Short mmCIF file of C-alpha atoms and ligand atoms in Angstrom, two decimals:
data_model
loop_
_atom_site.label_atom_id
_atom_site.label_comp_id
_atom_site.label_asym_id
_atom_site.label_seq_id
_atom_site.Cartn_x
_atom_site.Cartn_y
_atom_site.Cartn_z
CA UNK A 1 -92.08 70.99 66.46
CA UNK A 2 -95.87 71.21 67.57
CA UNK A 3 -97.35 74.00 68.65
CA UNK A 4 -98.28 74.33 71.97
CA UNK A 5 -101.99 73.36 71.67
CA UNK A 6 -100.78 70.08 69.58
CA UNK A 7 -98.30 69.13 72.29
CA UNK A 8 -101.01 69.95 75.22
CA UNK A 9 -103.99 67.81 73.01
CA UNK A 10 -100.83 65.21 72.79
CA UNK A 11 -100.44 65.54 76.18
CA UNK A 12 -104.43 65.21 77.15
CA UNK A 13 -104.46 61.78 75.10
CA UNK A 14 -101.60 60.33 76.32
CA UNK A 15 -102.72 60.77 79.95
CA UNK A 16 -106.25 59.59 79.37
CA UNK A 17 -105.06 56.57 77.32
CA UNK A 18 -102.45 56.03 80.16
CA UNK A 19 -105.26 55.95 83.22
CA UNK A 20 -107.69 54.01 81.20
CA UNK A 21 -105.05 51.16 80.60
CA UNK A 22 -103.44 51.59 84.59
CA UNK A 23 -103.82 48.35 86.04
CA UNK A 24 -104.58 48.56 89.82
CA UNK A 25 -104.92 46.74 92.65
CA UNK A 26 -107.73 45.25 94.11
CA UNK A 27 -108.74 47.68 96.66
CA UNK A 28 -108.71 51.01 93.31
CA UNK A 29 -110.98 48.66 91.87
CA UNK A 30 -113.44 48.06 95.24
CA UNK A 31 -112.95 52.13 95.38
CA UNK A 32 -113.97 52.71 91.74
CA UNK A 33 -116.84 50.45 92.18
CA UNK A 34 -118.11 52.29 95.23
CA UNK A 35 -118.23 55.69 92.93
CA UNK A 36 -121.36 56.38 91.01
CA UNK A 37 -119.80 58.73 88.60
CA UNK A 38 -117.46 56.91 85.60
CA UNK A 39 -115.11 59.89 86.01
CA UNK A 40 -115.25 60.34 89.33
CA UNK A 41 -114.01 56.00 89.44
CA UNK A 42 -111.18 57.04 87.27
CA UNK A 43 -109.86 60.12 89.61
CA UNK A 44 -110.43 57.46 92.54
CA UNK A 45 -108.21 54.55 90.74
CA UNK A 46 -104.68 54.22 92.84
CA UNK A 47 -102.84 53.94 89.66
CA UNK A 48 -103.50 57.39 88.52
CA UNK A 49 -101.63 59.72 91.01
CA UNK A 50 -100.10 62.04 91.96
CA UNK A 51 -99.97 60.90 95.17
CA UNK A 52 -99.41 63.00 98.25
CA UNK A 53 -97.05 61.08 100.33
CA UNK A 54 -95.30 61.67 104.30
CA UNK A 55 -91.54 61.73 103.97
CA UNK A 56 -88.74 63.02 106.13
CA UNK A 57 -86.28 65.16 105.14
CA UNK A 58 -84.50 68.00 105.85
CA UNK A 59 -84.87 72.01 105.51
CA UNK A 60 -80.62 72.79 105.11
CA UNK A 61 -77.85 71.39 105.81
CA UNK A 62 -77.85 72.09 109.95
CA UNK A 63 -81.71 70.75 110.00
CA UNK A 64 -82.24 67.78 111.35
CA UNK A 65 -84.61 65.78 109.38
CA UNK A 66 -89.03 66.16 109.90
CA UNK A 67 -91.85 64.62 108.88
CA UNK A 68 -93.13 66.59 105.48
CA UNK A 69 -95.34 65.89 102.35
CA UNK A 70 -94.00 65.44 99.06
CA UNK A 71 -95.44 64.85 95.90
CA UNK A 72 -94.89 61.65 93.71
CA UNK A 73 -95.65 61.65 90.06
CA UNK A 74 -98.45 60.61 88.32
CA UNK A 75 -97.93 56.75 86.99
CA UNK A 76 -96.64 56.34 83.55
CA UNK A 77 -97.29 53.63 81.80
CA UNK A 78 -93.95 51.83 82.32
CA UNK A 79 -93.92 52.92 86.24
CA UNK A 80 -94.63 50.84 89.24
CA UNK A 81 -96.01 52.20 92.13
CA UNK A 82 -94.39 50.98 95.77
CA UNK A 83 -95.70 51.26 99.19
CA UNK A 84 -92.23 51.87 100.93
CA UNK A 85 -91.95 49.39 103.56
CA UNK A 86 -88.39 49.81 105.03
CA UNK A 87 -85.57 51.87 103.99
CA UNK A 88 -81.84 51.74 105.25
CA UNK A 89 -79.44 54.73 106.30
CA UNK A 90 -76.53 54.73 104.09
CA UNK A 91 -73.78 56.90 104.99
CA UNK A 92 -74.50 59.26 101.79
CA UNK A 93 -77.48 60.04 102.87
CA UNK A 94 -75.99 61.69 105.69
CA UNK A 95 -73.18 63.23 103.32
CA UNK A 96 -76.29 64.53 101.00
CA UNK A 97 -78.15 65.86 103.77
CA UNK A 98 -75.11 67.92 105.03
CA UNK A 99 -74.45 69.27 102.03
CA UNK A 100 -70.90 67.43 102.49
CA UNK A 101 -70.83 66.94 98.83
CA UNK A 102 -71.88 70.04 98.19
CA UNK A 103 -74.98 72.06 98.22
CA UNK A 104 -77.74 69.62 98.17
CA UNK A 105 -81.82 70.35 96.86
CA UNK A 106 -83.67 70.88 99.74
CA UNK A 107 -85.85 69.95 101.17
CA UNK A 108 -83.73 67.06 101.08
CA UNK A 109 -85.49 63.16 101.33
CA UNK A 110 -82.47 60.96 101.41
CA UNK A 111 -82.98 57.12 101.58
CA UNK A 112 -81.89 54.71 98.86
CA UNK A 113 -81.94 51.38 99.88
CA UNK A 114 -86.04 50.96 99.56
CA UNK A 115 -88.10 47.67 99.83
CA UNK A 116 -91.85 48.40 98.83
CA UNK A 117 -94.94 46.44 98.14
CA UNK A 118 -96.46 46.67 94.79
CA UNK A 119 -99.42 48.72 94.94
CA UNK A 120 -99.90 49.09 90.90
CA UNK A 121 -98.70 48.94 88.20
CA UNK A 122 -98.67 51.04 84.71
CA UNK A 123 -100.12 49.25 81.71
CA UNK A 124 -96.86 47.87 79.83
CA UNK A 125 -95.00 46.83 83.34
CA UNK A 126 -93.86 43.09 82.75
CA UNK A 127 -91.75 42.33 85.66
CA UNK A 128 -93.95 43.36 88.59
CA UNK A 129 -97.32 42.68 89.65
CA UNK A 130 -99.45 43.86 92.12
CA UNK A 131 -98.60 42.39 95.68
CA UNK A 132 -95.40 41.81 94.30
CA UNK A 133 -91.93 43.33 96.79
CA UNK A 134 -89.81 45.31 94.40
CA UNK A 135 -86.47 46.89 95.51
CA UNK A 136 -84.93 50.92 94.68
CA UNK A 137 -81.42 51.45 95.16
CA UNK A 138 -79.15 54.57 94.04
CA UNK A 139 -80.75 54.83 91.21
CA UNK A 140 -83.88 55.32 89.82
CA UNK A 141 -83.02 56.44 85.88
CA UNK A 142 -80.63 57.01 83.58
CA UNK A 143 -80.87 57.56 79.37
CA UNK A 144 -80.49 53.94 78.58
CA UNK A 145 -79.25 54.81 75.06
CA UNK A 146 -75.60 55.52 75.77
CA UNK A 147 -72.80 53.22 75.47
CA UNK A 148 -72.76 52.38 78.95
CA UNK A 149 -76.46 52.02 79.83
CA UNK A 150 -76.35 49.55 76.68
CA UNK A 151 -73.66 47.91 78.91
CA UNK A 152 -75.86 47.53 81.73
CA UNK A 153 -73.51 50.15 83.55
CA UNK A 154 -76.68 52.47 84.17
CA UNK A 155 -74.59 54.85 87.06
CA UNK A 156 -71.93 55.39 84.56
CA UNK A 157 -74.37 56.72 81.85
CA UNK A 158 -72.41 59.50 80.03
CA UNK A 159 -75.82 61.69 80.21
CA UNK A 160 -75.82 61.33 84.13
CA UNK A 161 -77.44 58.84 85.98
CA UNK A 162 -80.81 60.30 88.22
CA UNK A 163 -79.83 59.43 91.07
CA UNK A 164 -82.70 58.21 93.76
CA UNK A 165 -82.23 61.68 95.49
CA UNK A 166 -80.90 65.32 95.27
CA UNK A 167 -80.78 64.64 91.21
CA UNK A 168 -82.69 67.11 88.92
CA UNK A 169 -85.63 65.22 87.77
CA UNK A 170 -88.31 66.61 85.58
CA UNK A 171 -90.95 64.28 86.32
CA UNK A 172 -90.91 65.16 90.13
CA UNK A 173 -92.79 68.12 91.25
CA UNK A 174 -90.01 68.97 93.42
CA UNK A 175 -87.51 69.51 90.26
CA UNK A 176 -85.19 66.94 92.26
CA UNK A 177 -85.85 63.17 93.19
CA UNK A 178 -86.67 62.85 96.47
CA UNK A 179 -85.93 59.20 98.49
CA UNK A 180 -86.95 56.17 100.31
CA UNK A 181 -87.54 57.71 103.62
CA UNK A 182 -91.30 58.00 102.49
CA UNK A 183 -94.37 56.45 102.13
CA UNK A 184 -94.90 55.88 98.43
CA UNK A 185 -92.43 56.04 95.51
CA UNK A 186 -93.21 55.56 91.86
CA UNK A 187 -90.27 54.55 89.49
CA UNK A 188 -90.04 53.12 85.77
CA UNK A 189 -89.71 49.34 86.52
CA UNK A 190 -86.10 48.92 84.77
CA UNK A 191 -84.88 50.22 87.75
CA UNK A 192 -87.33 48.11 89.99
CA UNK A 193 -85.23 45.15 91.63
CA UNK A 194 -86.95 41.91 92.20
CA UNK A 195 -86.90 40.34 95.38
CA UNK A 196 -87.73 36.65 95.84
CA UNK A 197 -90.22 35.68 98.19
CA UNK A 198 -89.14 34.01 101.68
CA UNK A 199 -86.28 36.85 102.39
CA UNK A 200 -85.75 39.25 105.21
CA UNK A 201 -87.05 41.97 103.42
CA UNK A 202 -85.81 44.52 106.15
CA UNK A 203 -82.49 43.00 105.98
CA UNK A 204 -82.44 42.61 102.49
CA UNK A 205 -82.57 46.71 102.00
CA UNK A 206 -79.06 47.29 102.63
CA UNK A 207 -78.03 44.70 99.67
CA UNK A 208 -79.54 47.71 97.46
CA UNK A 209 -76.72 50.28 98.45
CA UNK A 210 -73.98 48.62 100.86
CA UNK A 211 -74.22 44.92 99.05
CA UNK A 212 -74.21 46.17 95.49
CA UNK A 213 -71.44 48.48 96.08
CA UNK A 214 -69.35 46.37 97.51
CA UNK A 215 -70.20 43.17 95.35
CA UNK A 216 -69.43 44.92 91.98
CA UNK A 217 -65.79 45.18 93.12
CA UNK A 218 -65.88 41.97 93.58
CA UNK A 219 -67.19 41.19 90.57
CA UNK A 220 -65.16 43.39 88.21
CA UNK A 221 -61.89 42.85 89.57
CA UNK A 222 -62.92 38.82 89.37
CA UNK A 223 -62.46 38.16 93.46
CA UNK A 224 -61.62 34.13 93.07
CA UNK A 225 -61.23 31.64 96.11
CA UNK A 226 -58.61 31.52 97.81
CA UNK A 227 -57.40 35.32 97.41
CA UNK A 228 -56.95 37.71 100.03
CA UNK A 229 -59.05 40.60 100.17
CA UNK A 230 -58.94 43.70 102.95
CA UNK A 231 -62.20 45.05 103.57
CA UNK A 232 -61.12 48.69 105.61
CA UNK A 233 -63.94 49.77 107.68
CA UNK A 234 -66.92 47.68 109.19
CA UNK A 235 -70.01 49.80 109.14
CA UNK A 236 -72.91 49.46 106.49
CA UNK A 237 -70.73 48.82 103.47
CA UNK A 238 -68.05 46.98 105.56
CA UNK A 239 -70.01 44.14 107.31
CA UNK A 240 -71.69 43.18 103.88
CA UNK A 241 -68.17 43.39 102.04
CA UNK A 242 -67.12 40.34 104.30
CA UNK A 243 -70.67 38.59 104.26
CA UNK A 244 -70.50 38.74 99.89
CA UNK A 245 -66.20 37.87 99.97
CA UNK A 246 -67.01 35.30 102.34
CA UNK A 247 -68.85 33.87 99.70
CA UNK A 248 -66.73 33.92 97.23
CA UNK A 249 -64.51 32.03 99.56
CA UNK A 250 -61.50 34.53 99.50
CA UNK A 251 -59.89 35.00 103.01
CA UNK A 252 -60.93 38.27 104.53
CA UNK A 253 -59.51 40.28 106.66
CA UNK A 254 -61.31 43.55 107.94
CA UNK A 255 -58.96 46.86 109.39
CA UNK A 256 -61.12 48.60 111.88
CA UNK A 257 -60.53 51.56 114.16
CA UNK A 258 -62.50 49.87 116.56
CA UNK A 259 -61.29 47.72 118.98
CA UNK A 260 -65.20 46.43 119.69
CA UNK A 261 -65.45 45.48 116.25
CA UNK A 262 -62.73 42.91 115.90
CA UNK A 263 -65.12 39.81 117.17
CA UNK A 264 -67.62 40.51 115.03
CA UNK A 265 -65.49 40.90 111.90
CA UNK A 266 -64.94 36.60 112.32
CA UNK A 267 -68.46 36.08 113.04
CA UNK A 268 -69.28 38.06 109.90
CA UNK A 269 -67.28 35.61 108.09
CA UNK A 270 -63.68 37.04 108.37
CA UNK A 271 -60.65 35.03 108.88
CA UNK A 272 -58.78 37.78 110.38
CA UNK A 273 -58.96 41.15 111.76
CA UNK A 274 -57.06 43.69 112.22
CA UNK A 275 -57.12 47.29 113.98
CA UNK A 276 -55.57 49.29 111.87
CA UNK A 277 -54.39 52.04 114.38
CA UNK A 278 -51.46 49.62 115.27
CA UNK A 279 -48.72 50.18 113.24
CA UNK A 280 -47.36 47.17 114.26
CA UNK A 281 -49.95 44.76 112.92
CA UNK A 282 -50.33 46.70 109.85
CA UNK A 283 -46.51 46.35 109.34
CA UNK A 284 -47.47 42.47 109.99
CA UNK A 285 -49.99 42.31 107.10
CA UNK A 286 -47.65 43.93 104.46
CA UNK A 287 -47.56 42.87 100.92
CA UNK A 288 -50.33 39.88 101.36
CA UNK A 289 -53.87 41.56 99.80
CA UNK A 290 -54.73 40.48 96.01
CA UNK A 291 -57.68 43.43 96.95
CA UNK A 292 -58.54 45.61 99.10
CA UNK A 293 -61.82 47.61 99.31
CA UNK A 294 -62.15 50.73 101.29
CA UNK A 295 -65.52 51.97 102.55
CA UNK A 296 -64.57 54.72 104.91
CA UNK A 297 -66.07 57.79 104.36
CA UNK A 298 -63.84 60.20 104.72
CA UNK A 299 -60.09 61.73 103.95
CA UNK A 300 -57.49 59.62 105.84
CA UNK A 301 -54.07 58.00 105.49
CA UNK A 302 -54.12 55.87 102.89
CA UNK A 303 -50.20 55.15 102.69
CA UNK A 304 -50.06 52.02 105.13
CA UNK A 305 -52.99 50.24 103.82
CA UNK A 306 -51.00 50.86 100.17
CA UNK A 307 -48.39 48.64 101.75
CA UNK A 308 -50.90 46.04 102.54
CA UNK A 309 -50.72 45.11 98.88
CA UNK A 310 -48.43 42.65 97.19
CA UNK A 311 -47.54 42.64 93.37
CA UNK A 312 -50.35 43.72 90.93
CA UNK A 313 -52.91 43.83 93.69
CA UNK A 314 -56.12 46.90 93.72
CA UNK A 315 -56.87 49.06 96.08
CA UNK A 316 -60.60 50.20 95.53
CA UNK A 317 -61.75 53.19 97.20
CA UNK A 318 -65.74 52.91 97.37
CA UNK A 319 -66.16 55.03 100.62
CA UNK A 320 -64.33 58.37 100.67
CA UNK A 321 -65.80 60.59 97.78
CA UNK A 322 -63.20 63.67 98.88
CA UNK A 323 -60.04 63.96 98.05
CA UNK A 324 -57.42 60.88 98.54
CA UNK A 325 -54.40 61.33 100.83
CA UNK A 326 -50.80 59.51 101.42
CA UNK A 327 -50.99 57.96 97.74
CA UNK A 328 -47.20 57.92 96.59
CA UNK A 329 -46.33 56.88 93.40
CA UNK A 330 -43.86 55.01 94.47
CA UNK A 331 -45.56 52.35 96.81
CA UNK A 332 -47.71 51.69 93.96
CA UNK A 333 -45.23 51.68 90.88
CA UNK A 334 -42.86 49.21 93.25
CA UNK A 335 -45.49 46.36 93.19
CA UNK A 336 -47.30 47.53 89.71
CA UNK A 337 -50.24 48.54 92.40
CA UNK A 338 -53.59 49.72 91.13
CA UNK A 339 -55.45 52.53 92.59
CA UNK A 340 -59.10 52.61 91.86
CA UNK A 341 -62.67 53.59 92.37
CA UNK A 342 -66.17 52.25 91.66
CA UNK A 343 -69.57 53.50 92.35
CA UNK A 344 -72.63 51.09 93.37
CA UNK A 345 -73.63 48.93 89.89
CA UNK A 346 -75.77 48.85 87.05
CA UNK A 347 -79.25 47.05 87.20
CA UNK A 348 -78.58 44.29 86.22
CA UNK A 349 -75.78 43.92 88.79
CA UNK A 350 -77.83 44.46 91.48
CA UNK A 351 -80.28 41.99 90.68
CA UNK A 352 -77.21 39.84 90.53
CA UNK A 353 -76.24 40.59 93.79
CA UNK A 354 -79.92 40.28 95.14
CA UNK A 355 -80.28 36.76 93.74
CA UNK A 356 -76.84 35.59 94.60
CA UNK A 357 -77.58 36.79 98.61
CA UNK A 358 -80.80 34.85 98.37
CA UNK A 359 -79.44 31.72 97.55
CA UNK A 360 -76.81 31.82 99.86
CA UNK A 361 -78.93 33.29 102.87
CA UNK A 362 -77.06 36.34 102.93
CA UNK A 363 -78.42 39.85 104.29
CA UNK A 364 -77.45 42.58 106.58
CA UNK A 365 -77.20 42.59 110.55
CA UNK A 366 -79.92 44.91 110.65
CA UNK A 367 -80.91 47.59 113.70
CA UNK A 368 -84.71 48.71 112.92
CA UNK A 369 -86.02 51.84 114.08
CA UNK A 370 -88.96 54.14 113.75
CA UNK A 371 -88.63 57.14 111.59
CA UNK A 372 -88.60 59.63 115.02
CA UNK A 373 -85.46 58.25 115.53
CA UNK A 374 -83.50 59.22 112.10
CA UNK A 375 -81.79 61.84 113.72
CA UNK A 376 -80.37 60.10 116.66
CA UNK A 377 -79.64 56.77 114.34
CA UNK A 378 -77.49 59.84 112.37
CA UNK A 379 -75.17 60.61 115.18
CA UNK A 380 -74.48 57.35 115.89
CA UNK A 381 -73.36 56.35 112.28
CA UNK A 382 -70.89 59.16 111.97
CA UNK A 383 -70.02 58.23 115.66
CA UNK A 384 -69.21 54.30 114.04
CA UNK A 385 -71.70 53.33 116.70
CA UNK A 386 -74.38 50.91 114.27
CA UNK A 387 -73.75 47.65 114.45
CA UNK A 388 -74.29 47.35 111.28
CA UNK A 389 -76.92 49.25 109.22
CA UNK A 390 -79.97 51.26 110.29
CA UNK A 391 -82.92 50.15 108.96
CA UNK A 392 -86.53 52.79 108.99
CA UNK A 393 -89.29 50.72 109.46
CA UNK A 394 -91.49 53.25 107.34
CA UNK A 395 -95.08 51.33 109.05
CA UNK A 396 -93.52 52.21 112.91
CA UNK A 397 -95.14 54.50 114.81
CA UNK A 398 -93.13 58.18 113.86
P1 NAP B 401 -70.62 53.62 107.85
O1 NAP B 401 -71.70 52.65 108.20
O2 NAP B 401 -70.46 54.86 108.63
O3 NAP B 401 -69.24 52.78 107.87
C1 NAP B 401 -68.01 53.38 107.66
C2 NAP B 401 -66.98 52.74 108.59
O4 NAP B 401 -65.70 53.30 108.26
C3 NAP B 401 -67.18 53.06 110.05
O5 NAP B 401 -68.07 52.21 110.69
C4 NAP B 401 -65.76 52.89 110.57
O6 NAP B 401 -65.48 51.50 110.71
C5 NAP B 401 -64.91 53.39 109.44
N1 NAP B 401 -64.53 54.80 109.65
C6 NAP B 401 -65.34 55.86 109.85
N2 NAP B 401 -64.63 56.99 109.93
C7 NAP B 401 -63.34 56.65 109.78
C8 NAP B 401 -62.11 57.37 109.73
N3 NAP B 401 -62.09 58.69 109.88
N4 NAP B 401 -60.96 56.68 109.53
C9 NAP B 401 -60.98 55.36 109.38
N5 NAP B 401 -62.11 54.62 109.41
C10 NAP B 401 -63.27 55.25 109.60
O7 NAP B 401 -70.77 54.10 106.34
P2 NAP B 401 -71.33 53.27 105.08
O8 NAP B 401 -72.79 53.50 104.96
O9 NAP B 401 -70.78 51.92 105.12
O10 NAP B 401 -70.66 54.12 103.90
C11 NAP B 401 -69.25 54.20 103.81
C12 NAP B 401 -68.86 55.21 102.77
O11 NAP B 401 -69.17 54.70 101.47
C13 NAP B 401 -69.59 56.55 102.85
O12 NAP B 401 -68.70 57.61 102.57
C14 NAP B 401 -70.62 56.46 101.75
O13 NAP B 401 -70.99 57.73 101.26
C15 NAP B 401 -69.85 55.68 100.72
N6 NAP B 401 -70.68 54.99 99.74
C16 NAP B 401 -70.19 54.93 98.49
C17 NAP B 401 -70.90 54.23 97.53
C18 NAP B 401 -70.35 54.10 96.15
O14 NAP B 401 -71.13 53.82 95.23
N7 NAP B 401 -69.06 54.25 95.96
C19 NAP B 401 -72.12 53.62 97.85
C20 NAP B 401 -72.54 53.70 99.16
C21 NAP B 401 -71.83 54.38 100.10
P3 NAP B 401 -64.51 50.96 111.87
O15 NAP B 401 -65.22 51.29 113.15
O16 NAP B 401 -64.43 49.52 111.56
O17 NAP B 401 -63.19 51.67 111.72
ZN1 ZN B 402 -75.80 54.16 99.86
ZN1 ZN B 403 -76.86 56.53 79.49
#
């Protein structure tokens, strides 16, 4: 072990080495040029940090969410630097912020579907450079030594993923990450996304959280053409769950509890749609579904959307993180039934699913607003009134 002094003089070196190699962009090196002193340049380079950033987040669990400052880290030299441009509302951010999954860290930034401009870019970065859009989702770390981080299943990683928010984080001044609903965010660039020039890059946020949950489903449980798949809910997750099944030319059906919703579950690509408040219909739809994926984010009744299976067919919970209700063992042993859960996707995954929206023209039906109105775009979510994700436009007027 070294002493203290060692590991500080360790420390000292590593930190000068790392701001002398920072590569930056064009207007750190306009600024350093403007400073007479050499050290004074290098304190003045972007790439160096911290950097004081304006976020919004909230003081407890009955706060509503303000405009604050927060603190990102210093850049490393594997980090990348982004200049948050737009950031969605996911439902967990509202389940964070509540403290509906327990106590959260506050104050609380939520926001985890983040498109940001490059703004620099540590010295041994190879995917990004600057200019370049980069995309954060759920996660922003993980130990990438463990079996599953080796399997490119990062949020499984058996040391604990770091979350993009509300996860102890040593490298944040905060002692918790802090999200997207923010100015600036620095992260190590394995868990930068790439995002091809020419796309919606407001629309393409949600793909980051809703489309990567719901496409690794998909994915795992090998969706094929020409199966039936139940996509149960259309809000944030929902609408992009048809959009990405759609494409894999399966015949979707969405069950809604909204009557308002059933047109635009076709024009999102469904074949059918059903509300699932009438017993009648549901009865209807029995023993037809190869998969079902539920995104709604709460407790409910899960026994008649069981039945909605036929033989060997999954049911994947992705929304309700709480406990399950109306699962007999029966209705699933009957039809050898699987009951299962998944949680958004590794890196590599959600690349995947970034690339494969691209070339298909796929994003989210997007509803942009100004970080003043968080709070309000809040209510409506848990009211099922967003048709179909809330997007912060972080350069809007607050
Ligand atoms: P959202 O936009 O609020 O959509 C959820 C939809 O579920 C609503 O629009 C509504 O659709 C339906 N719904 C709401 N309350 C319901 C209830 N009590 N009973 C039946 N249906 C109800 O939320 P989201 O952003 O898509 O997120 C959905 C859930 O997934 C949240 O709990 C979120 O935390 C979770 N999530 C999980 C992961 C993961 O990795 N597993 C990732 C992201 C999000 P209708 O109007 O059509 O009924
Ligand atoms: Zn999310
Ligand atoms: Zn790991």
């Amino acid at each position: 072990m070294p002493t203290n002094d060692q590991s500080l003089e360790q420390e000292d070196e590593v930190e000068t080495s790392r701001r002398s190699l920072l590569k930056v962009g064009a207007g750190a090196v306009a600024a350093s040029l403007l400073t007479s002193s050499g050290e004074a340049a290098a304190e003045a380079l972007v790439g160096s940090g911290p950097y004081p950033t304006r976020a919004y987040g909230a003081d407890s669990a009955s706060s509503p969410l303000k405009e604050i400052q927060i603190e990102r880290r210093a850049m490393g030299p594997n980090d990348v630097l982004l200049d948050v441009l737009y950031c969605g509302v996911c439902h967990s951010d509202i389940h964070t912020v509540r403290g509906e999954w327990g106590p959260a860290h506050y104050t609380c930034v939520p926001g985890h579907e983040i498109i940001g401009r490059v703004k620099a870019v540590g010295p041994a970065v190879t995917k990004f450079t600057v200019g370049d859009i980069g995309g954060v989702g759920c996660m922003v770390n993980s130990c990438r030594t463990c079996e599953h981080c080796e399997e490119d299943l990062e949020q499984y990683c058996l040391k604990g993923a770091t979350f993009t928010y509300d996860t102890p984080d040593p490298t944040a001044k905060a002692g918790f990450t802090q999200g997207g609903y923010s100015d600036k965010i620095v992260v190590t660039e394995h868990f930068v996304i790439r995002i091809p020039p020419g796309v919606n890059l407001a629309a393409t946020a949600p793909l980051l959280c809703a489309g990567i949950t719901t496409f690794s489903p998909m994915q795992y449980w090998k969706l094929r053409e020409g199966q039936r798949v139940g996509i149960i809910g259309l809000g944030g997750l929902g609408h992009v769950a048809v959009k990405l099944a759609a494409a894999h030319k399966a015949q979707v059906t969405v069950f809604t509890t909204s009557p308002g919703k059933l047109a635009d579950a076709k024009r999102l690509g469904a074949s059918d749609a059903v509300l699932s408040t009438d017993a009648e219909a549901m009865k209807r739809a029995a023993d037809q579904f190869d998969l079902l994926i539920s995104t709604v984010p709460e407790t409910y009744d899960m026994a008649p959307f069981i039945e909605l299976l036929k033989m060997d067919g999954t049911y994947v919970n992705v929304g309700a993180m709480a406990p399950l209700e109306g699962v007999h063992g029966l209705h699933l042993a009957k039809s050898r039934r699987a009951l299962a859960g998944s949680i958004i996707g590794g890196i590599a995954e959600t690349q995947e699913v970034i690339d494969f929206c691209t070339s298909r023209n796929i994003a989210a039906d997007v509803q942009m607003i100004s970080p003043a109105e968080i709070n309000s775009a809040y209510e409506r979510v848990v009211n099922k009134d967003v048709r179909y994700r809330f997007v912060i436009d972080m350069g809007a007027k607050a």
